[in-house]
Short mmCIF file of C-alpha atoms in Angstrom, two decimals:
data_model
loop_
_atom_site.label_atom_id
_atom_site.label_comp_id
_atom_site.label_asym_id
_atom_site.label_seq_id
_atom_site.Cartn_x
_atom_site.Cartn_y
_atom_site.Cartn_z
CA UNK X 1 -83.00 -5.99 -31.36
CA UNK X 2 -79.53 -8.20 -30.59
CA UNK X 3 -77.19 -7.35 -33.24
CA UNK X 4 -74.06 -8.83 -34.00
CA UNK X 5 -71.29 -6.41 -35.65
CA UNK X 6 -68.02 -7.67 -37.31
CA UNK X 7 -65.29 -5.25 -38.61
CA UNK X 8 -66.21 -2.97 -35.56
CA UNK X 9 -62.94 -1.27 -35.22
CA UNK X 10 -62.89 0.25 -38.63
CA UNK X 11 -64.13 3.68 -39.55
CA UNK X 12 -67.75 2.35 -39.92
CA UNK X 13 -68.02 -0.19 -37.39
CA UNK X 14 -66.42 1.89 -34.65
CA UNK X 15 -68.93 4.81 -35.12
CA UNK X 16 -72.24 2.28 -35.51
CA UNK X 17 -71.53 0.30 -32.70
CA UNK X 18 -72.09 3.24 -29.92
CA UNK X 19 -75.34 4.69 -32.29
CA UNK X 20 -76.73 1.08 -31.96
CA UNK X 21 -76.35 0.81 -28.41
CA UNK X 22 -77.70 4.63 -28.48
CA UNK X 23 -81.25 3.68 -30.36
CA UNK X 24 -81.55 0.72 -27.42
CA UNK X 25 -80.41 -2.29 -29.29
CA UNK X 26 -77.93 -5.19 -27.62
CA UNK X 27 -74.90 -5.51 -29.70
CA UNK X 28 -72.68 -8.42 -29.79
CA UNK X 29 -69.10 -7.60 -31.87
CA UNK X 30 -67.06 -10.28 -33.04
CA UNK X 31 -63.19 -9.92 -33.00
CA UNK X 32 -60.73 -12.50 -33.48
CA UNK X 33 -58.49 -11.44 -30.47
CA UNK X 34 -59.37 -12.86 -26.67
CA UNK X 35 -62.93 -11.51 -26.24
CA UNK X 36 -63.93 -9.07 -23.61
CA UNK X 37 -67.52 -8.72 -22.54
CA UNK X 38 -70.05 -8.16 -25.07
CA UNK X 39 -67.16 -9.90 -27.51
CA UNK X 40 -67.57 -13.13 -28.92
CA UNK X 41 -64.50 -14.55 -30.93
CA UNK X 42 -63.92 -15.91 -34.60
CA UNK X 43 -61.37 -16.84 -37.21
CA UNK X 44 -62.61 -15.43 -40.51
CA UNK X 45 -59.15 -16.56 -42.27
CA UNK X 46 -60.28 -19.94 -41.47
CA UNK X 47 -63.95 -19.56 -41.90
CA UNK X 48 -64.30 -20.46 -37.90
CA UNK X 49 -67.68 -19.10 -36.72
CA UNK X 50 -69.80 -20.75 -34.13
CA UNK X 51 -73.55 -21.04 -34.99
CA UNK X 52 -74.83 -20.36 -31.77
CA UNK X 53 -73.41 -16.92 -31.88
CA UNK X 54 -76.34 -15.92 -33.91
CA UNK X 55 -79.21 -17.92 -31.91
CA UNK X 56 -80.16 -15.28 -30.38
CA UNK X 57 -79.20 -12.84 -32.94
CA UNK X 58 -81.67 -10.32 -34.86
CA UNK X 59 -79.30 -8.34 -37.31
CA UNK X 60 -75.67 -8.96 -38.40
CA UNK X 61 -74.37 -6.48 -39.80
CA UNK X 62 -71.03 -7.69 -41.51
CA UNK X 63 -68.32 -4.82 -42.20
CA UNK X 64 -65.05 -6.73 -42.05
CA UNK X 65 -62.89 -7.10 -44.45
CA UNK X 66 -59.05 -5.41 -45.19
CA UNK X 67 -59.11 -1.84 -46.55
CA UNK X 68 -58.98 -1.25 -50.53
CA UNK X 69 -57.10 2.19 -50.34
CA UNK X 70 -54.91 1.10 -47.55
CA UNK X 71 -51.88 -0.01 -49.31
CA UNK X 72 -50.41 0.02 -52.76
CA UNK X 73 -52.08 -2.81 -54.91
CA UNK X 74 -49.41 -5.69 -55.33
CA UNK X 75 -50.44 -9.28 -56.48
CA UNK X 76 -50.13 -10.05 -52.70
CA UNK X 77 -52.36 -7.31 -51.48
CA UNK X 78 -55.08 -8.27 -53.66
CA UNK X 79 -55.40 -11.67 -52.71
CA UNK X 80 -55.47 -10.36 -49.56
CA UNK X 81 -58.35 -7.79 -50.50
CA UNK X 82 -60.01 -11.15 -51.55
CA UNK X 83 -59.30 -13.47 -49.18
CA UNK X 84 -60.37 -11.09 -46.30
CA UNK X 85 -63.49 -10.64 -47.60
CA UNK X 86 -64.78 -13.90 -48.94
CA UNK X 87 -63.38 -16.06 -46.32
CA UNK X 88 -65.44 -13.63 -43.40
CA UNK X 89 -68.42 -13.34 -45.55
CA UNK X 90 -68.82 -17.09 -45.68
CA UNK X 91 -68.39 -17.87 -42.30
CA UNK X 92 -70.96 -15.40 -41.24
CA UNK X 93 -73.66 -16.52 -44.23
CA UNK X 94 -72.62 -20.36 -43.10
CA UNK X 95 -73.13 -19.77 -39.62
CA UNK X 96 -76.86 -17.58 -40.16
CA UNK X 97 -77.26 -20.89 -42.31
CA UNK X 98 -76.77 -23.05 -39.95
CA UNK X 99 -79.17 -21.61 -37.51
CA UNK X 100 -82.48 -20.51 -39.95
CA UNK X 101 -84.35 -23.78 -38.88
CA UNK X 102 -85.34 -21.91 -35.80
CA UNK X 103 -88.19 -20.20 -37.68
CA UNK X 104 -86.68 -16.35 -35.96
CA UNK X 105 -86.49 -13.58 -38.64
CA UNK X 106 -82.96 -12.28 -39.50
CA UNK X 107 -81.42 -9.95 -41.28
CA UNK X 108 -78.11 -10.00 -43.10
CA UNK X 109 -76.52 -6.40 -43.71
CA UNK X 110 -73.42 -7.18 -45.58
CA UNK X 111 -70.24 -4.57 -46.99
CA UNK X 112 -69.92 -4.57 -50.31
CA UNK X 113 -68.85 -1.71 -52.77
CA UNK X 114 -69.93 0.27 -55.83
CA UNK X 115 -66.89 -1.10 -57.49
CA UNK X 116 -69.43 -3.78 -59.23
CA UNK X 117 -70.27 -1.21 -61.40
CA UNK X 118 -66.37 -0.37 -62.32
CA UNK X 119 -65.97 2.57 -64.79
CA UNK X 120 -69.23 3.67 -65.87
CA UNK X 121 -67.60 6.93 -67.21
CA UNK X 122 -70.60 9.53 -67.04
CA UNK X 123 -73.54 7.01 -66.98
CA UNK X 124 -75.76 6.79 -64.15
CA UNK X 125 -76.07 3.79 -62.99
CA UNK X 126 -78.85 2.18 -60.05
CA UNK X 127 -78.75 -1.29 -58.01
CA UNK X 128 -80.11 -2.42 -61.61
CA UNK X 129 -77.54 -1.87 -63.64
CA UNK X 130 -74.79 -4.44 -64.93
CA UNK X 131 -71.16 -5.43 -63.20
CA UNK X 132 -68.60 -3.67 -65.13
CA UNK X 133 -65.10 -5.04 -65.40
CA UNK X 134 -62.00 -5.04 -63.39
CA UNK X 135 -60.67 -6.51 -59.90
CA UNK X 136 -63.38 -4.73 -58.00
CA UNK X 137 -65.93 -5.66 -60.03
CA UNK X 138 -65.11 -9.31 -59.71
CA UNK X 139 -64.45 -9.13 -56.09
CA UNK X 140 -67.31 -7.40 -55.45
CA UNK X 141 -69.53 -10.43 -57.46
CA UNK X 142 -67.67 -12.97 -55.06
CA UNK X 143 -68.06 -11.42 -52.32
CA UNK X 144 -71.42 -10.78 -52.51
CA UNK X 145 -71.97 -14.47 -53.72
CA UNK X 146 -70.64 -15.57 -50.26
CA UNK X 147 -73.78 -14.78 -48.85
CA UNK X 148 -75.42 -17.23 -50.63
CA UNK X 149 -75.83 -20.05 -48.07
CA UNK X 150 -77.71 -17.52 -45.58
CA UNK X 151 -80.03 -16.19 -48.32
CA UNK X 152 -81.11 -19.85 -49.74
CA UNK X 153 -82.01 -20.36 -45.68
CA UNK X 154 -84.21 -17.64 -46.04
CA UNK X 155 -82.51 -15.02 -44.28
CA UNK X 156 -83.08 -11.32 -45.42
CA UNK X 157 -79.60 -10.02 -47.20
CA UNK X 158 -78.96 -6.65 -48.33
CA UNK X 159 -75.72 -5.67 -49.80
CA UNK X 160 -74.11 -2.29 -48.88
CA UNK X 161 -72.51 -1.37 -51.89
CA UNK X 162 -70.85 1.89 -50.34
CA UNK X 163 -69.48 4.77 -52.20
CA UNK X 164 -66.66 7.14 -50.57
CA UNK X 165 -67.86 7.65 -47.04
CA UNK X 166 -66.71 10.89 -45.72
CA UNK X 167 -65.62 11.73 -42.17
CA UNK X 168 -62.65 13.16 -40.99
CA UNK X 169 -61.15 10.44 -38.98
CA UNK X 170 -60.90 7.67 -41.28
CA UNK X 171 -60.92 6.59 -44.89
CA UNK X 172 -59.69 8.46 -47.94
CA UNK X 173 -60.86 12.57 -46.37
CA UNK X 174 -58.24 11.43 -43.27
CA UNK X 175 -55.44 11.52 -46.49
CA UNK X 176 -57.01 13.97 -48.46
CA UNK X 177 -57.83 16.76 -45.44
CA UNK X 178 -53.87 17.19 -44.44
CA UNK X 179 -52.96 17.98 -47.99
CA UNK X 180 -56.16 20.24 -48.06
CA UNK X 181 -56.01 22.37 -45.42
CA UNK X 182 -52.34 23.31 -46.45
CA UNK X 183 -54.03 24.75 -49.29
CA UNK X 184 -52.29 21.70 -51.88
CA UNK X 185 -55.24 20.15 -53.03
CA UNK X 186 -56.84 20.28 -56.31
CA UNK X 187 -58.52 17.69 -58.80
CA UNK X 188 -57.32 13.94 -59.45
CA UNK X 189 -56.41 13.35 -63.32
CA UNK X 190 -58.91 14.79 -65.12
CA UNK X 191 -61.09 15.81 -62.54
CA UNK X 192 -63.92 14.73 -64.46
CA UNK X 193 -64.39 11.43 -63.57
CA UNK X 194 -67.60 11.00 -60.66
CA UNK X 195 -67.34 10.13 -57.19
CA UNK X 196 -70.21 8.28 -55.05
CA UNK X 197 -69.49 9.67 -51.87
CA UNK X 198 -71.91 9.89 -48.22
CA UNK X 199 -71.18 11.08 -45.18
CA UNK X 200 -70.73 9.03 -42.20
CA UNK X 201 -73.78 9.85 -40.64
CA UNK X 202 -76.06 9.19 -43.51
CA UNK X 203 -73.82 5.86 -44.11
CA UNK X 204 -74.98 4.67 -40.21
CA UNK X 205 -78.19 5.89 -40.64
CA UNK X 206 -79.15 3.80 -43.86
CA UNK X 207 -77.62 1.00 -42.22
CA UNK X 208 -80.14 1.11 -39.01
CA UNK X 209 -83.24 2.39 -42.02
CA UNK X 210 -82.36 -1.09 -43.67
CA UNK X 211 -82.01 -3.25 -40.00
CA UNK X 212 -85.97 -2.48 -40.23
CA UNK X 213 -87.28 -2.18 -43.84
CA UNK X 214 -88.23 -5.67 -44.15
CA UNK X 215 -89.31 -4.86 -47.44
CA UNK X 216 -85.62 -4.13 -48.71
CA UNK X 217 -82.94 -6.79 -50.02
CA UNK X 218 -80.12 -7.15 -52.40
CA UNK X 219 -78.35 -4.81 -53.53
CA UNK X 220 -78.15 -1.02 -51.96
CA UNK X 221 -76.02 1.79 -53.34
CA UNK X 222 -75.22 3.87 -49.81
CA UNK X 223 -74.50 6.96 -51.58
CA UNK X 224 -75.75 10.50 -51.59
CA UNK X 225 -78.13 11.67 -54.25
CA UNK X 226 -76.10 14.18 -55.60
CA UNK X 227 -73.23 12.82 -57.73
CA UNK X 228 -70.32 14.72 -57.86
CA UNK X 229 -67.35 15.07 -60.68
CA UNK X 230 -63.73 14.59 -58.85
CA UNK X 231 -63.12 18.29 -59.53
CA UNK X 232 -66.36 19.55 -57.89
CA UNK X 233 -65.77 17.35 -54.87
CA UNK X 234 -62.35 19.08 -54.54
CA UNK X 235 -64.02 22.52 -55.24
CA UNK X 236 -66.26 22.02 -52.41
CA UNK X 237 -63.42 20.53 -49.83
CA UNK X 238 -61.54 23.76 -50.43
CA UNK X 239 -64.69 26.12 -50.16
CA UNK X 240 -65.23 24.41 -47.02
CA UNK X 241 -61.93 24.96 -45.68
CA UNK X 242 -61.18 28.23 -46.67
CA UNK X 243 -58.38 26.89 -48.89
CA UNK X 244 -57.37 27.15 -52.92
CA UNK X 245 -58.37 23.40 -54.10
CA UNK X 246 -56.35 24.21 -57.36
CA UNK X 247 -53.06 21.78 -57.46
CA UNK X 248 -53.56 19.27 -59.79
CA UNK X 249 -52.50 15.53 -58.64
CA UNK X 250 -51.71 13.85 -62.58
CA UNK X 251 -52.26 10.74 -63.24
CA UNK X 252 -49.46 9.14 -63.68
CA UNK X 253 -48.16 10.22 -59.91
CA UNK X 254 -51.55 8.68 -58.81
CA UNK X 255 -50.73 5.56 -60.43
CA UNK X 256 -46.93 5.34 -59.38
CA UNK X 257 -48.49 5.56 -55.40
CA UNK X 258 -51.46 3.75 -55.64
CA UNK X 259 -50.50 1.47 -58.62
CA UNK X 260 -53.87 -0.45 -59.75
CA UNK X 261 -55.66 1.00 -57.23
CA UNK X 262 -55.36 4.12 -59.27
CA UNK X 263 -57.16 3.33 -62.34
CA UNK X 264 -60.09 1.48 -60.52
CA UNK X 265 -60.62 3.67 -57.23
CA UNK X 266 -59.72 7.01 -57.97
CA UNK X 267 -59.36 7.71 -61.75
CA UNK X 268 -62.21 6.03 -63.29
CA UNK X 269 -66.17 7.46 -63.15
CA UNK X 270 -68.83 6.00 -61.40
CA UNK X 271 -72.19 8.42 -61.17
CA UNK X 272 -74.00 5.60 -59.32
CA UNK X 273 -77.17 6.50 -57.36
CA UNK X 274 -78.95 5.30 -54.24
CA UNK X 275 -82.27 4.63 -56.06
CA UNK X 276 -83.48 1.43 -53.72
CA UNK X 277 -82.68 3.55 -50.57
CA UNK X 278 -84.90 6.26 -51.90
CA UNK X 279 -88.04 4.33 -53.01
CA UNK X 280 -87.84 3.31 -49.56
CA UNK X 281 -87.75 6.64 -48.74
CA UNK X 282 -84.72 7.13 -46.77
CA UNK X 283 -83.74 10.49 -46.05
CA UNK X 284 -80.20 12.10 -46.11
CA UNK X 285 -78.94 14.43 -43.81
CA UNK X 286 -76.16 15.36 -45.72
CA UNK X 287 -78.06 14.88 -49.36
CA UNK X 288 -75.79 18.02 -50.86
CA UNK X 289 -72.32 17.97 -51.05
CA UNK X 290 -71.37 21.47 -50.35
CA UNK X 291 -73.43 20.93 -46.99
CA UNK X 292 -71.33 17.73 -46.36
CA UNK X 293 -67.63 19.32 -46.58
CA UNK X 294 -68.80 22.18 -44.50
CA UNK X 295 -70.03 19.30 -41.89
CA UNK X 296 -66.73 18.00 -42.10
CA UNK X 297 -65.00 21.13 -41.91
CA UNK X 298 -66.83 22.11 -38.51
CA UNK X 299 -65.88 19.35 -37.37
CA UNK X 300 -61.64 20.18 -37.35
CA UNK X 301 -60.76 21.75 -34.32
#
């Protein structure tokens, strides 16, 4: 297959793009920077993106968009959490739009997060279950609205609604693995509250399962099938380690360094599960999570 990639320098994109080329496919990433080869260019602040990029195209797989936990919410920050995602999203679903006519079949793999379900305290919740409330939950409905335009063409869409994706070079476990191995880690608030997490690996491969499944669209939680409370997630990082996970981090500190970001990314409870990936019957390599933090861990040298 050609497959076009955008957001291929984050922690996702960076590791699919080599596993792509890997299983045989021809990949195409789009950066907004003077392209190289195998680079086409785009401006996603303007919504700039040049049909005929995807004539040829099989698979876009759309990952860009600025990072939630990156910096302390301000009003600023979250317009840019917006912005960056609704303004990329449309330009790709525009530009798959634009070309449909053509009669080839195409896929649309598109970021999104499990923030549309927002705090579903200790309720499980599937690809079926309601938005809940907060900024996520409405950015998460907008952004996955932007696609619009490429699905009423009749392109396949699926939304990744990701949970926590571990791996240690990137995301929230590149924070969190410092404080860890230094033995000053230890549940988040309560503790109590659930985190969808999946490994990296098992985050690529459902994204190459779904390239395929024809059969699969809308929403997909990417998330293991074990949900975890905060506590036992920093129970097994510690066990894994070799370290005491036993120094509490209260909430109010959390909310003084992350400010909103707190109460709707860390704090709140979210037992969501992959059920779409697993009628499909996608399987995990990493499906436990005691078995994922000692992958990590082997991997710290």
């Amino acid at each position: 297959m050609r497959v076009a990639v955008t957001g291929a320098s984050g922690l996702i994109g960076s590791a699919l793009v080599p596993v792509l080329v890997a299983d045989g496919h021809e990949v195409v990433t789009l950066v907004r920077r003077e392209p190289a080869a195998g680079e086409v260019r785009w401006d996603p602040a303007r919504r700039e993106l040049d049909p005929e990029v995807f004539a040829e195209i099989d698979a876009v797989v759309h990952l860009a968009g600025a990072g939630v936990g990156d910096r302390r919410w301000s009003a600023t920050y979250k317009k840019t959490l917006l912005d960056s995602r609704i303004d990329g999203t449309t330009a790709v679903a525009g530009a798959l739009a634009a070309v449909a006519a053509d009669g080839r079949e195409r896929v649309l793999l598109s970021a999104s997060a499990v923030g549309w379900y927002g705090d579903a305290s200790d309720h499980e919740v599937d690809e079926s279950s309601p938005r809940g409330g907060g900024f996520l939950a409405d950015l998460v409905r907008e952004w996955e609205a932007s696609t619009g335009p490429a699905e009423d063409a009749g392109v396949r869409v699926a939304h990744l609604r990701s949970g926590l994706v571990c791996d240690r070079s990137g995301g929230l476990m590149r924070k969190l693995l410092p404080i860890f191995r230094l033995g000053a880690g230890g549940p988040m608030g309560s503790g109590r509250q659930c985190w969808p997490w999946i490994t990296l690996p098992d985050e690529l491969a459902a994204i190459r399962f779904l390239m395929t499944h024809r059969e699969v669209s809308g929403a997909v939680n990417l998330v293991a099938p074990q949900p975890a409370t905060n506590a036992e997630f920093a129970t097994a990082l510690g066990n894994a380690l070799h370290r005491p996970a036993i120094v509490p981090a209260p909430a109010f500190a959390l909310r003084l360094a992350l400010g909103e970001f707190a109460d709707e990314g860390v704090l709140i409870g979210q037992r969501v599960v992959p059920k779409v990936l697993l009628d499909a019957g996608f399987t995990f390599q990493h499906p436990r999570l005691d078995e994922a933090m000692r992958w990590i861990a082997s991997r710290l040298v």
